[in-house]
C-alpha cells in the first residue's frame, strides 16, 4: 500500500452524531474523496439523571463502556473516581475516550465486541453505561455467568430518516463505511430501488458486530475494520474497493 492508496475513491461514512471528523481526515490523507451522512443524532441524558440512576458508584467492581459517547460521560466522576473501580472498554478507540477524561482502562475487549468484553469481567456488580439503543449482548453474557449487571442509559440515539440528498451522496460513492449497526438500519429504510442500487456498493463495517448485523439484513460486507482506529478503517476500505 502507498500513502495515496485511495486516490480519487469516493467514500461515504454513515455516522451517528458528529463522530466522523477524524476518519474523514484520515481517508482524505490517503487520497479519498471523503464525505459523511448522518444516520442518527445523539442526545445526552442529564448529569443529574445519570447520577441518580447510578447512585453510589463505589458499589460496582467494573464499569463497562462500548462506545465513545458512553466513555466521555465518565467525566462526571473523573475527579472522584472510587479506588479499586475498574473500567472495561470495547476497543482501543473507546479506551482512548476513557483516557481522555483522565481514567485508566483495565481491560479492552480482545475482538472488539461487547460479548468478548463481558468475558474479561470476572466479578460484579458491573455497571453498563450505555445508549438507549444499546444491544443486550454484554448484560446477557454477564447474566449467563451469574454476574450482576446494572444498565444505565447515559444518552439517546435517535434515528434520522435519510432524504433524497442523502441518497444521492450515497449513490455516487465507491464505498460506504457503516460506523455502527444503526447505519445499516438507515440504509434498509430507504425505498426499494435506491436500496437495490446501494446494495451493490462495497460496504465496510466497523467491528464484527456491525458486520454481522449487515449480513443479517442482506448486505454484502466487502471489508471489516476490527476496531475504530482510523488506520484500520482506511485499510478495510482499500480491501473493499480492490476486491
PDB file of N, CA and C in Angstrom, residues 101-206:
ATOM      1  N   UNK A 101     -10.610  11.454  29.501  1.00  0.00           N
ATOM      2  CA  UNK A 101     -11.240  12.085  30.672  1.00  0.00           C
ATOM      3  C   UNK A 101     -10.419  11.829  31.935  1.00  0.00           C
ATOM      4  N   UNK A 102      -9.219  11.253  31.749  1.00  0.00           N
ATOM      5  CA  UNK A 102      -8.301  11.099  32.868  1.00  0.00           C
ATOM      6  C   UNK A 102      -8.405   9.787  33.618  1.00  0.00           C
ATOM      7  N   UNK A 103      -9.043   8.781  33.023  1.00  0.00           N
ATOM      8  CA  UNK A 103      -9.201   7.496  33.686  1.00  0.00           C
ATOM      9  C   UNK A 103      -8.417   6.412  32.945  1.00  0.00           C
ATOM     10  N   UNK A 104      -8.110   5.328  33.640  1.00  0.00           N
ATOM     11  CA  UNK A 104      -7.328   4.243  33.075  1.00  0.00           C
ATOM     12  C   UNK A 104      -8.228   3.065  32.752  1.00  0.00           C
ATOM     13  N   UNK A 105      -7.983   2.441  31.617  1.00  0.00           N
ATOM     14  CA  UNK A 105      -8.737   1.250  31.220  1.00  0.00           C
ATOM     15  C   UNK A 105      -7.995   0.008  31.698  1.00  0.00           C
ATOM     16  N   UNK A 106      -8.716  -0.856  32.400  1.00  0.00           N
ATOM     17  CA  UNK A 106      -8.095  -2.070  32.933  1.00  0.00           C
ATOM     18  C   UNK A 106      -8.208  -3.243  31.976  1.00  0.00           C
ATOM     19  N   UNK A 107      -9.196  -3.202  31.052  1.00  0.00           N
ATOM     20  CA  UNK A 107      -9.370  -4.310  30.122  1.00  0.00           C
ATOM     21  C   UNK A 107     -10.001  -3.809  28.830  1.00  0.00           C
ATOM     22  N   UNK A 108      -9.495  -4.317  27.695  1.00  0.00           N
ATOM     23  CA  UNK A 108     -10.047  -3.996  26.377  1.00  0.00           C
ATOM     24  C   UNK A 108     -10.494  -5.295  25.721  1.00  0.00           C
ATOM     25  N   UNK A 109     -11.690  -5.297  25.163  1.00  0.00           N
ATOM     26  CA  UNK A 109     -12.224  -6.498  24.514  1.00  0.00           C
ATOM     27  C   UNK A 109     -11.272  -6.989  23.440  1.00  0.00           C
ATOM     28  N   UNK A 110     -10.919  -8.274  23.443  1.00  0.00           N
ATOM     29  CA  UNK A 110      -9.913  -8.781  22.502  1.00  0.00           C
ATOM     30  C   UNK A 110     -10.350  -8.787  21.047  1.00  0.00           C
ATOM     31  N   UNK A 111     -11.652  -8.907  20.785  1.00  0.00           N
ATOM     32  CA  UNK A 111     -12.069  -8.916  19.382  1.00  0.00           C
ATOM     33  C   UNK A 111     -13.077  -7.818  19.051  1.00  0.00           C
ATOM     34  N   UNK A 112     -13.130  -6.790  19.904  1.00  0.00           N
ATOM     35  CA  UNK A 112     -13.938  -5.618  19.587  1.00  0.00           C
ATOM     36  C   UNK A 112     -15.433  -5.789  19.714  1.00  0.00           C
ATOM     37  N   UNK A 113     -15.892  -6.775  20.462  1.00  0.00           N
ATOM     38  CA  UNK A 113     -17.328  -6.967  20.649  1.00  0.00           C
ATOM     39  C   UNK A 113     -17.695  -6.863  22.124  1.00  0.00           C
ATOM     40  N   UNK A 114     -18.966  -6.540  22.370  1.00  0.00           N
ATOM     41  CA  UNK A 114     -19.442  -6.437  23.743  1.00  0.00           C
ATOM     42  C   UNK A 114     -19.386  -7.787  24.447  1.00  0.00           C
ATOM     43  N   UNK A 115     -19.665  -8.858  23.717  1.00  0.00           N
ATOM     44  CA  UNK A 115     -19.632 -10.192  24.317  1.00  0.00           C
ATOM     45  C   UNK A 115     -18.228 -10.553  24.778  1.00  0.00           C
ATOM     46  N   UNK A 116     -17.216 -10.203  23.958  1.00  0.00           N
ATOM     47  CA  UNK A 116     -15.841 -10.519  24.361  1.00  0.00           C
ATOM     48  C   UNK A 116     -15.389  -9.645  25.519  1.00  0.00           C
ATOM     49  N   UNK A 117     -15.939  -8.424  25.612  1.00  0.00           N
ATOM     50  CA  UNK A 117     -15.642  -7.592  26.782  1.00  0.00           C
ATOM     51  C   UNK A 117     -16.224  -8.233  28.031  1.00  0.00           C
ATOM     52  N   UNK A 118     -17.445  -8.738  27.920  1.00  0.00           N
ATOM     53  CA  UNK A 118     -18.080  -9.388  29.068  1.00  0.00           C
ATOM     54  C   UNK A 118     -17.238 -10.542  29.591  1.00  0.00           C
ATOM     55  N   UNK A 119     -16.571 -11.262  28.685  1.00  0.00           N
ATOM     56  CA  UNK A 119     -15.749 -12.394  29.094  1.00  0.00           C
ATOM     57  C   UNK A 119     -14.528 -11.962  29.905  1.00  0.00           C
ATOM     58  N   UNK A 120     -14.141 -10.683  29.777  1.00  0.00           N
ATOM     59  CA  UNK A 120     -12.990 -10.178  30.526  1.00  0.00           C
ATOM     60  C   UNK A 120     -13.359  -9.773  31.951  1.00  0.00           C
ATOM     61  N   UNK A 121     -14.654  -9.682  32.234  1.00  0.00           N
ATOM     62  CA  UNK A 121     -15.118  -9.207  33.540  1.00  0.00           C
ATOM     63  C   UNK A 121     -15.508 -10.409  34.383  1.00  0.00           C
ATOM     64  N   UNK A 122     -14.707 -10.686  35.396  1.00  0.00           N
ATOM     65  CA  UNK A 122     -14.875 -11.927  36.158  1.00  0.00           C
ATOM     66  C   UNK A 122     -15.641 -11.745  37.460  1.00  0.00           C
ATOM     67  N   UNK A 123     -15.924 -10.502  37.813  1.00  0.00           N
ATOM     68  CA  UNK A 123     -16.598 -10.256  39.084  1.00  0.00           C
ATOM     69  C   UNK A 123     -17.543  -9.066  38.922  1.00  0.00           C
ATOM     70  N   UNK A 124     -18.602  -9.069  39.701  1.00  0.00           N
ATOM     71  CA  UNK A 124     -19.563  -7.977  39.663  1.00  0.00           C
ATOM     72  C   UNK A 124     -19.691  -7.335  41.027  1.00  0.00           C
ATOM     73  N   UNK A 125     -20.621  -6.427  41.150  1.00  0.00           N
ATOM     74  CA  UNK A 125     -21.541  -6.000  40.094  1.00  0.00           C
ATOM     75  C   UNK A 125     -20.844  -5.126  39.045  1.00  0.00           C
ATOM     76  N   UNK A 126     -21.437  -5.134  37.838  1.00  0.00           N
ATOM     77  CA  UNK A 126     -20.912  -4.374  36.714  1.00  0.00           C
ATOM     78  C   UNK A 126     -21.913  -3.291  36.338  1.00  0.00           C
ATOM     79  N   UNK A 127     -21.421  -2.081  36.152  1.00  0.00           N
ATOM     80  CA  UNK A 127     -22.233  -1.003  35.618  1.00  0.00           C
ATOM     81  C   UNK A 127     -22.007  -0.933  34.119  1.00  0.00           C
ATOM     82  N   UNK A 128     -23.065  -1.098  33.342  1.00  0.00           N
ATOM     83  CA  UNK A 128     -23.007  -0.956  31.893  1.00  0.00           C
ATOM     84  C   UNK A 128     -23.586   0.408  31.546  1.00  0.00           C
ATOM     85  N   UNK A 129     -22.708   1.346  31.213  1.00  0.00           N
ATOM     86  CA  UNK A 129     -23.121   2.700  30.838  1.00  0.00           C
ATOM     87  C   UNK A 129     -23.332   2.698  29.333  1.00  0.00           C
ATOM     88  N   UNK A 130     -24.561   2.995  28.884  1.00  0.00           N
ATOM     89  CA  UNK A 130     -24.900   2.671  27.505  1.00  0.00           C
ATOM     90  C   UNK A 130     -25.860   3.676  26.880  1.00  0.00           C
ATOM     91  N   UNK A 131     -26.122   3.461  25.607  1.00  0.00           N
ATOM     92  CA  UNK A 131     -27.152   4.205  24.886  1.00  0.00           C
ATOM     93  C   UNK A 131     -28.498   3.529  25.087  1.00  0.00           C
ATOM     94  N   UNK A 132     -29.562   4.270  24.880  1.00  0.00           N
ATOM     95  CA  UNK A 132     -30.892   3.672  24.989  1.00  0.00           C
ATOM     96  C   UNK A 132     -31.095   2.586  23.935  1.00  0.00           C
ATOM     97  N   UNK A 133     -30.351   2.667  22.831  1.00  0.00           N
ATOM     98  CA  UNK A 133     -30.484   1.693  21.749  1.00  0.00           C
ATOM     99  C   UNK A 133     -29.444   0.588  21.816  1.00  0.00           C
ATOM    100  N   UNK A 134     -28.677   0.515  22.908  1.00  0.00           N
ATOM    101  CA  UNK A 134     -27.584  -0.463  23.001  1.00  0.00           C
ATOM    102  C   UNK A 134     -28.115  -1.892  22.921  1.00  0.00           C
ATOM    103  N   UNK A 135     -27.361  -2.746  22.259  1.00  0.00           N
ATOM    104  CA  UNK A 135     -27.700  -4.162  22.210  1.00  0.00           C
ATOM    105  C   UNK A 135     -27.500  -4.783  23.597  1.00  0.00           C
ATOM    106  N   UNK A 136     -28.112  -5.934  23.821  1.00  0.00           N
ATOM    107  CA  UNK A 136     -28.048  -6.549  25.149  1.00  0.00           C
ATOM    108  C   UNK A 136     -26.968  -7.626  25.247  1.00  0.00           C
ATOM    109  N   UNK A 137     -26.037  -7.650  24.276  1.00  0.00           N
ATOM    110  CA  UNK A 137     -25.019  -8.704  24.267  1.00  0.00           C
ATOM    111  C   UNK A 137     -24.234  -8.761  25.576  1.00  0.00           C
ATOM    112  N   UNK A 138     -23.777  -7.598  26.045  1.00  0.00           N
ATOM    113  CA  UNK A 138     -22.938  -7.577  27.246  1.00  0.00           C
ATOM    114  C   UNK A 138     -23.722  -7.971  28.500  1.00  0.00           C
ATOM    115  N   UNK A 139     -24.846  -7.314  28.814  1.00  0.00           N
ATOM    116  CA  UNK A 139     -25.561  -7.731  30.032  1.00  0.00           C
ATOM    117  C   UNK A 139     -26.058  -9.172  29.973  1.00  0.00           C
ATOM    118  N   UNK A 140     -26.445  -9.627  28.785  1.00  0.00           N
ATOM    119  CA  UNK A 140     -26.893 -11.014  28.665  1.00  0.00           C
ATOM    120  C   UNK A 140     -25.753 -11.982  28.937  1.00  0.00           C
ATOM    121  N   UNK A 141     -24.570 -11.694  28.371  1.00  0.00           N
ATOM    122  CA  UNK A 141     -23.412 -12.567  28.586  1.00  0.00           C
ATOM    123  C   UNK A 141     -23.012 -12.614  30.047  1.00  0.00           C
ATOM    124  N   UNK A 142     -23.061 -11.464  30.721  1.00  0.00           N
ATOM    125  CA  UNK A 142     -22.723 -11.422  32.144  1.00  0.00           C
ATOM    126  C   UNK A 142     -23.751 -12.189  32.963  1.00  0.00           C
ATOM    127  N   UNK A 143     -25.028 -11.983  32.672  1.00  0.00           N
ATOM    128  CA  UNK A 143     -26.085 -12.650  33.428  1.00  0.00           C
ATOM    129  C   UNK A 143     -25.999 -14.163  33.291  1.00  0.00           C
ATOM    130  N   UNK A 144     -25.617 -14.633  32.103  1.00  0.00           N
ATOM    131  CA  UNK A 144     -25.491 -16.078  31.880  1.00  0.00           C
ATOM    132  C   UNK A 144     -24.401 -16.688  32.746  1.00  0.00           C
ATOM    133  N   UNK A 145     -23.440 -15.862  33.161  1.00  0.00           N
ATOM    134  CA  UNK A 145     -22.343 -16.333  34.025  1.00  0.00           C
ATOM    135  C   UNK A 145     -22.613 -16.016  35.489  1.00  0.00           C
ATOM    136  N   UNK A 146     -23.809 -15.516  35.788  1.00  0.00           N
ATOM    137  CA  UNK A 146     -24.174 -15.238  37.169  1.00  0.00           C
ATOM    138  C   UNK A 146     -23.581 -13.964  37.734  1.00  0.00           C
ATOM    139  N   UNK A 147     -23.151 -13.057  36.871  1.00  0.00           N
ATOM    140  CA  UNK A 147     -22.566 -11.791  37.317  1.00  0.00           C
ATOM    141  C   UNK A 147     -23.622 -10.695  37.261  1.00  0.00           C
ATOM    142  N   UNK A 148     -23.826 -10.030  38.384  1.00  0.00           N
ATOM    143  CA  UNK A 148     -24.822  -8.954  38.444  1.00  0.00           C
ATOM    144  C   UNK A 148     -24.395  -7.782  37.574  1.00  0.00           C
ATOM    145  N   UNK A 149     -25.346  -7.241  36.810  1.00  0.00           N
ATOM    146  CA  UNK A 149     -25.064  -6.104  35.945  1.00  0.00           C
ATOM    147  C   UNK A 149     -26.230  -5.124  36.016  1.00  0.00           C
ATOM    148  N   UNK A 150     -25.894  -3.857  36.071  1.00  0.00           N
ATOM    149  CA  UNK A 150     -26.889  -2.781  36.076  1.00  0.00           C
ATOM    150  C   UNK A 150     -26.660  -1.933  34.833  1.00  0.00           C
ATOM    151  N   UNK A 151     -27.668  -1.803  33.983  1.00  0.00           N
ATOM    152  CA  UNK A 151     -27.566  -0.983  32.786  1.00  0.00           C
ATOM    153  C   UNK A 151     -28.157   0.385  33.061  1.00  0.00           C
ATOM    154  N   UNK A 152     -27.379   1.426  32.812  1.00  0.00           N
ATOM    155  CA  UNK A 152     -27.852   2.798  32.977  1.00  0.00           C
ATOM    156  C   UNK A 152     -27.676   3.517  31.642  1.00  0.00           C
ATOM    157  N   UNK A 153     -28.753   4.126  31.177  1.00  0.00           N
ATOM    158  CA  UNK A 153     -28.729   4.847  29.901  1.00  0.00           C
ATOM    159  C   UNK A 153     -28.117   6.226  30.114  1.00  0.00           C
ATOM    160  N   UNK A 154     -27.031   6.484  29.391  1.00  0.00           N
ATOM    161  CA  UNK A 154     -26.341   7.772  29.507  1.00  0.00           C
ATOM    162  C   UNK A 154     -26.704   8.727  28.383  1.00  0.00           C
ATOM    163  N   UNK A 155     -27.189   8.174  27.273  1.00  0.00           N
ATOM    164  CA  UNK A 155     -27.559   9.027  26.137  1.00  0.00           C
ATOM    165  C   UNK A 155     -28.536   8.287  25.232  1.00  0.00           C
ATOM    166  N   UNK A 156     -29.243   9.054  24.428  1.00  0.00           N
ATOM    167  CA  UNK A 156     -30.214   8.508  23.487  1.00  0.00           C
ATOM    168  C   UNK A 156     -29.710   8.665  22.063  1.00  0.00           C
ATOM    169  N   UNK A 157     -29.957   7.666  21.249  1.00  0.00           N
ATOM    170  CA  UNK A 157     -29.653   7.713  19.828  1.00  0.00           C
ATOM    171  C   UNK A 157     -30.978   7.676  19.073  1.00  0.00           C
ATOM    172  N   UNK A 158     -31.236   8.731  18.310  1.00  0.00           N
ATOM    173  CA  UNK A 158     -32.498   8.849  17.587  1.00  0.00           C
ATOM    174  C   UNK A 158     -32.218   8.747  16.093  1.00  0.00           C
ATOM    175  N   UNK A 159     -32.793   7.735  15.469  1.00  0.00           N
ATOM    176  CA  UNK A 159     -32.574   7.517  14.043  1.00  0.00           C
ATOM    177  C   UNK A 159     -33.098   8.705  13.236  1.00  0.00           C
ATOM    178  N   UNK A 160     -32.374   9.012  12.162  1.00  0.00           N
ATOM    179  CA  UNK A 160     -32.752  10.100  11.260  1.00  0.00           C
ATOM    180  C   UNK A 160     -33.138   9.504   9.910  1.00  0.00           C
ATOM    181  N   UNK A 161     -34.300   9.888   9.410  1.00  0.00           N
ATOM    182  CA  UNK A 161     -34.733   9.387   8.105  1.00  0.00           C
ATOM    183  C   UNK A 161     -33.904  10.043   7.004  1.00  0.00           C
ATOM    184  N   UNK A 162     -33.297   9.228   6.155  1.00  0.00           N
ATOM    185  CA  UNK A 162     -32.465   9.747   5.080  1.00  0.00           C
ATOM    186  C   UNK A 162     -33.346  10.355   3.986  1.00  0.00           C
ATOM    187  N   UNK A 163     -32.891  11.481   3.419  1.00  0.00           N
ATOM    188  CA  UNK A 163     -33.668  12.159   2.396  1.00  0.00           C
ATOM    189  C   UNK A 163     -33.042  11.962   1.017  1.00  0.00           C
ATOM    190  N   UNK A 164     -33.620  12.630   0.001  1.00  0.00           N
ATOM    191  CA  UNK A 164     -33.135  12.463  -1.374  1.00  0.00           C
ATOM    192  C   UNK A 164     -31.695  12.925  -1.533  1.00  0.00           C
ATOM    193  N   UNK A 165     -31.333  14.015  -0.835  1.00  0.00           N
ATOM    194  CA  UNK A 165     -29.950  14.498  -0.913  1.00  0.00           C
ATOM    195  C   UNK A 165     -28.979  13.446  -0.366  1.00  0.00           C
ATOM    196  N   UNK A 166     -29.356  12.828   0.749  1.00  0.00           N
ATOM    197  CA  UNK A 166     -28.523  11.762   1.315  1.00  0.00           C
ATOM    198  C   UNK A 166     -28.380  10.609   0.321  1.00  0.00           C
ATOM    199  N   UNK A 167     -29.498  10.234  -0.288  1.00  0.00           N
ATOM    200  CA  UNK A 167     -29.492   9.114  -1.228  1.00  0.00           C
ATOM    201  C   UNK A 167     -28.561   9.396  -2.403  1.00  0.00           C
ATOM    202  N   UNK A 168     -28.534  10.648  -2.876  1.00  0.00           N
ATOM    203  CA  UNK A 168     -27.657  10.999  -3.997  1.00  0.00           C
ATOM    204  C   UNK A 168     -26.184  10.902  -3.598  1.00  0.00           C
ATOM    205  N   UNK A 169     -25.866  11.353  -2.380  1.00  0.00           N
ATOM    206  CA  UNK A 169     -24.490  11.239  -1.898  1.00  0.00           C
ATOM    207  C   UNK A 169     -24.079   9.771  -1.818  1.00  0.00           C
ATOM    208  N   UNK A 170     -24.951   8.942  -1.289  1.00  0.00           N
ATOM    209  CA  UNK A 170     -24.658   7.523  -1.142  1.00  0.00           C
ATOM    210  C   UNK A 170     -24.491   6.848  -2.498  1.00  0.00           C
ATOM    211  N   UNK A 171     -25.363   7.215  -3.454  1.00  0.00           N
ATOM    212  CA  UNK A 171     -25.373   6.539  -4.752  1.00  0.00           C
ATOM    213  C   UNK A 171     -24.110   6.794  -5.556  1.00  0.00           C
ATOM    214  N   UNK A 172     -23.455   7.928  -5.353  1.00  0.00           N
ATOM    215  CA  UNK A 172     -22.247   8.214  -6.128  1.00  0.00           C
ATOM    216  C   UNK A 172     -20.972   7.743  -5.415  1.00  0.00           C
ATOM    217  N   UNK A 173     -21.134   6.997  -4.347  1.00  0.00           N
ATOM    218  CA  UNK A 173     -19.992   6.518  -3.570  1.00  0.00           C
ATOM    219  C   UNK A 173     -19.382   5.273  -4.193  1.00  0.00           C
ATOM    220  N   UNK A 174     -18.064   5.163  -4.049  1.00  0.00           N
ATOM    221  CA  UNK A 174     -17.360   3.939  -4.432  1.00  0.00           C
ATOM    222  C   UNK A 174     -17.294   2.962  -3.266  1.00  0.00           C
ATOM    223  N   UNK A 175     -17.502   3.465  -2.060  1.00  0.00           N
ATOM    224  CA  UNK A 175     -17.509   2.615  -0.867  1.00  0.00           C
ATOM    225  C   UNK A 175     -18.286   3.321   0.231  1.00  0.00           C
ATOM    226  N   UNK A 176     -18.993   2.543   1.042  1.00  0.00           N
ATOM    227  CA  UNK A 176     -19.730   3.044   2.196  1.00  0.00           C
ATOM    228  C   UNK A 176     -19.087   2.478   3.459  1.00  0.00           C
ATOM    229  N   UNK A 177     -19.022   3.291   4.507  1.00  0.00           N
ATOM    230  CA  UNK A 177     -18.482   2.842   5.790  1.00  0.00           C
ATOM    231  C   UNK A 177     -19.600   2.920   6.822  1.00  0.00           C
ATOM    232  N   UNK A 178     -20.019   1.765   7.324  1.00  0.00           N
ATOM    233  CA  UNK A 178     -21.038   1.704   8.369  1.00  0.00           C
ATOM    234  C   UNK A 178     -20.351   1.752   9.724  1.00  0.00           C
ATOM    235  N   UNK A 179     -20.562   2.849  10.472  1.00  0.00           N
ATOM    236  CA  UNK A 179     -19.843   3.040  11.721  1.00  0.00           C
ATOM    237  C   UNK A 179     -20.541   2.413  12.922  1.00  0.00           C
ATOM    238  N   UNK A 180     -21.762   1.896  12.714  1.00  0.00           N
ATOM    239  CA  UNK A 180     -22.489   1.226  13.788  1.00  0.00           C
ATOM    240  C   UNK A 180     -23.662   0.474  13.164  1.00  0.00           C
ATOM    241  N   UNK A 181     -24.266  -0.469  13.895  1.00  0.00           N
ATOM    242  CA  UNK A 181     -25.403  -1.209  13.335  1.00  0.00           C
ATOM    243  C   UNK A 181     -26.561  -0.315  12.900  1.00  0.00           C
ATOM    244  N   UNK A 182     -26.780   0.802  13.588  1.00  0.00           N
ATOM    245  CA  UNK A 182     -27.901   1.660  13.227  1.00  0.00           C
ATOM    246  C   UNK A 182     -27.738   2.237  11.825  1.00  0.00           C
ATOM    247  N   UNK A 183     -26.498   2.318  11.337  1.00  0.00           N
ATOM    248  CA  UNK A 183     -26.270   2.798   9.970  1.00  0.00           C
ATOM    249  C   UNK A 183     -26.922   1.870   8.959  1.00  0.00           C
ATOM    250  N   UNK A 184     -26.872   0.569   9.218  1.00  0.00           N
ATOM    251  CA  UNK A 184     -27.492  -0.401   8.317  1.00  0.00           C
ATOM    252  C   UNK A 184     -29.003  -0.302   8.357  1.00  0.00           C
ATOM    253  N   UNK A 185     -29.555  -0.005   9.537  1.00  0.00           N
ATOM    254  CA  UNK A 185     -30.997   0.185   9.645  1.00  0.00           C
ATOM    255  C   UNK A 185     -31.441   1.372   8.803  1.00  0.00           C
ATOM    256  N   UNK A 186     -30.626   2.441   8.791  1.00  0.00           N
ATOM    257  CA  UNK A 186     -30.955   3.620   7.992  1.00  0.00           C
ATOM    258  C   UNK A 186     -30.944   3.295   6.510  1.00  0.00           C
ATOM    259  N   UNK A 187     -29.970   2.518   6.062  1.00  0.00           N
ATOM    260  CA  UNK A 187     -29.915   2.129   4.657  1.00  0.00           C
ATOM    261  C   UNK A 187     -31.117   1.255   4.295  1.00  0.00           C
ATOM    262  N   UNK A 188     -31.450   0.334   5.171  1.00  0.00           N
ATOM    263  CA  UNK A 188     -32.555  -0.573   4.906  1.00  0.00           C
ATOM    264  C   UNK A 188     -33.892   0.121   4.819  1.00  0.00           C
ATOM    265  N   UNK A 189     -34.003   1.310   5.438  1.00  0.00           N
ATOM    266  CA  UNK A 189     -35.247   2.048   5.428  1.00  0.00           C
ATOM    267  C   UNK A 189     -35.469   2.826   4.133  1.00  0.00           C
ATOM    268  N   UNK A 190     -34.442   2.888   3.276  1.00  0.00           N
ATOM    269  CA  UNK A 190     -34.585   3.593   2.005  1.00  0.00           C
ATOM    270  C   UNK A 190     -35.529   2.836   1.076  1.00  0.00           C
ATOM    271  N   UNK A 191     -36.069   3.566   0.094  1.00  0.00           N
ATOM    272  CA  UNK A 191     -37.002   2.968  -0.860  1.00  0.00           C
ATOM    273  C   UNK A 191     -36.331   1.838  -1.631  1.00  0.00           C
ATOM    274  N   UNK A 192     -37.125   0.923  -2.152  1.00  0.00           N
ATOM    275  CA  UNK A 192     -36.617  -0.293  -2.771  1.00  0.00           C
ATOM    276  C   UNK A 192     -35.589  -0.093  -3.851  1.00  0.00           C
ATOM    277  N   UNK A 193     -35.854   0.779  -4.834  1.00  0.00           N
ATOM    278  CA  UNK A 193     -34.928   0.967  -5.948  1.00  0.00           C
ATOM    279  C   UNK A 193     -33.608   1.562  -5.467  1.00  0.00           C
ATOM    280  N   UNK A 194     -33.689   2.516  -4.537  1.00  0.00           N
ATOM    281  CA  UNK A 194     -32.474   3.137  -4.001  1.00  0.00           C
ATOM    282  C   UNK A 194     -31.663   2.114  -3.221  1.00  0.00           C
ATOM    283  N   UNK A 195     -32.344   1.327  -2.413  1.00  0.00           N
ATOM    284  CA  UNK A 195     -31.652   0.287  -1.641  1.00  0.00           C
ATOM    285  C   UNK A 195     -31.014  -0.725  -2.568  1.00  0.00           C
ATOM    286  N   UNK A 196     -31.717  -1.116  -3.627  1.00  0.00           N
ATOM    287  CA  UNK A 196     -31.182  -2.106  -4.556  1.00  0.00           C
ATOM    288  C   UNK A 196     -29.903  -1.602  -5.222  1.00  0.00           C
ATOM    289  N   UNK A 197     -29.854  -0.282  -5.498  1.00  0.00           N
ATOM    290  CA  UNK A 197     -28.652   0.290  -6.106  1.00  0.00           C
ATOM    291  C   UNK A 197     -27.499   0.316  -5.107  1.00  0.00           C
ATOM    292  N   UNK A 198     -27.808   0.671  -3.865  1.00  0.00           N
ATOM    293  CA  UNK A 198     -26.764   0.811  -2.862  1.00  0.00           C
ATOM    294  C   UNK A 198     -26.195  -0.525  -2.422  1.00  0.00           C
ATOM    295  N   UNK A 199     -26.989  -1.563  -2.518  1.00  0.00           N
ATOM    296  CA  UNK A 199     -26.517  -2.865  -2.028  1.00  0.00           C
ATOM    297  C   UNK A 199     -25.360  -3.388  -2.877  1.00  0.00           C
ATOM    298  N   UNK A 200     -25.157  -2.773  -4.051  1.00  0.00           N
ATOM    299  CA  UNK A 200     -24.038  -3.166  -4.906  1.00  0.00           C
ATOM    300  C   UNK A 200     -22.767  -2.361  -4.622  1.00  0.00           C
ATOM    301  N   UNK A 201     -22.881  -1.320  -3.789  1.00  0.00           N
ATOM    302  CA  UNK A 201     -21.719  -0.505  -3.438  1.00  0.00           C
ATOM    303  C   UNK A 201     -20.925  -1.232  -2.350  1.00  0.00           C
ATOM    304  N   UNK A 202     -19.606  -1.366  -2.510  1.00  0.00           N
ATOM    305  CA  UNK A 202     -18.806  -2.033  -1.469  1.00  0.00           C
ATOM    306  C   UNK A 202     -19.055  -1.419  -0.088  1.00  0.00           C
ATOM    307  N   UNK A 203     -19.311  -2.277   0.871  1.00  0.00           N
ATOM    308  CA  UNK A 203     -19.626  -1.839   2.236  1.00  0.00           C
ATOM    309  C   UNK A 203     -18.536  -2.260   3.198  1.00  0.00           C
ATOM    310  N   UNK A 204     -18.050  -1.305   3.982  1.00  0.00           N
ATOM    311  CA  UNK A 204     -17.089  -1.573   5.048  1.00  0.00           C
ATOM    312  C   UNK A 204     -17.805  -1.434   6.385  1.00  0.00           C
ATOM    313  N   UNK A 205     -17.678  -2.434   7.223  1.00  0.00           N
ATOM    314  CA  UNK A 205     -18.288  -2.398   8.556  1.00  0.00           C
ATOM    315  C   UNK A 205     -17.201  -2.204   9.599  1.00  0.00           C
ATOM    316  N   UNK A 206     -17.470  -1.332  10.570  1.00  0.00           N
ATOM    317  CA  UNK A 206     -16.519  -1.144  11.665  1.00  0.00           C
ATOM    318  C   UNK A 206     -16.885  -2.109  12.788  1.00  0.00           C
TER     319      UNK A 206
END
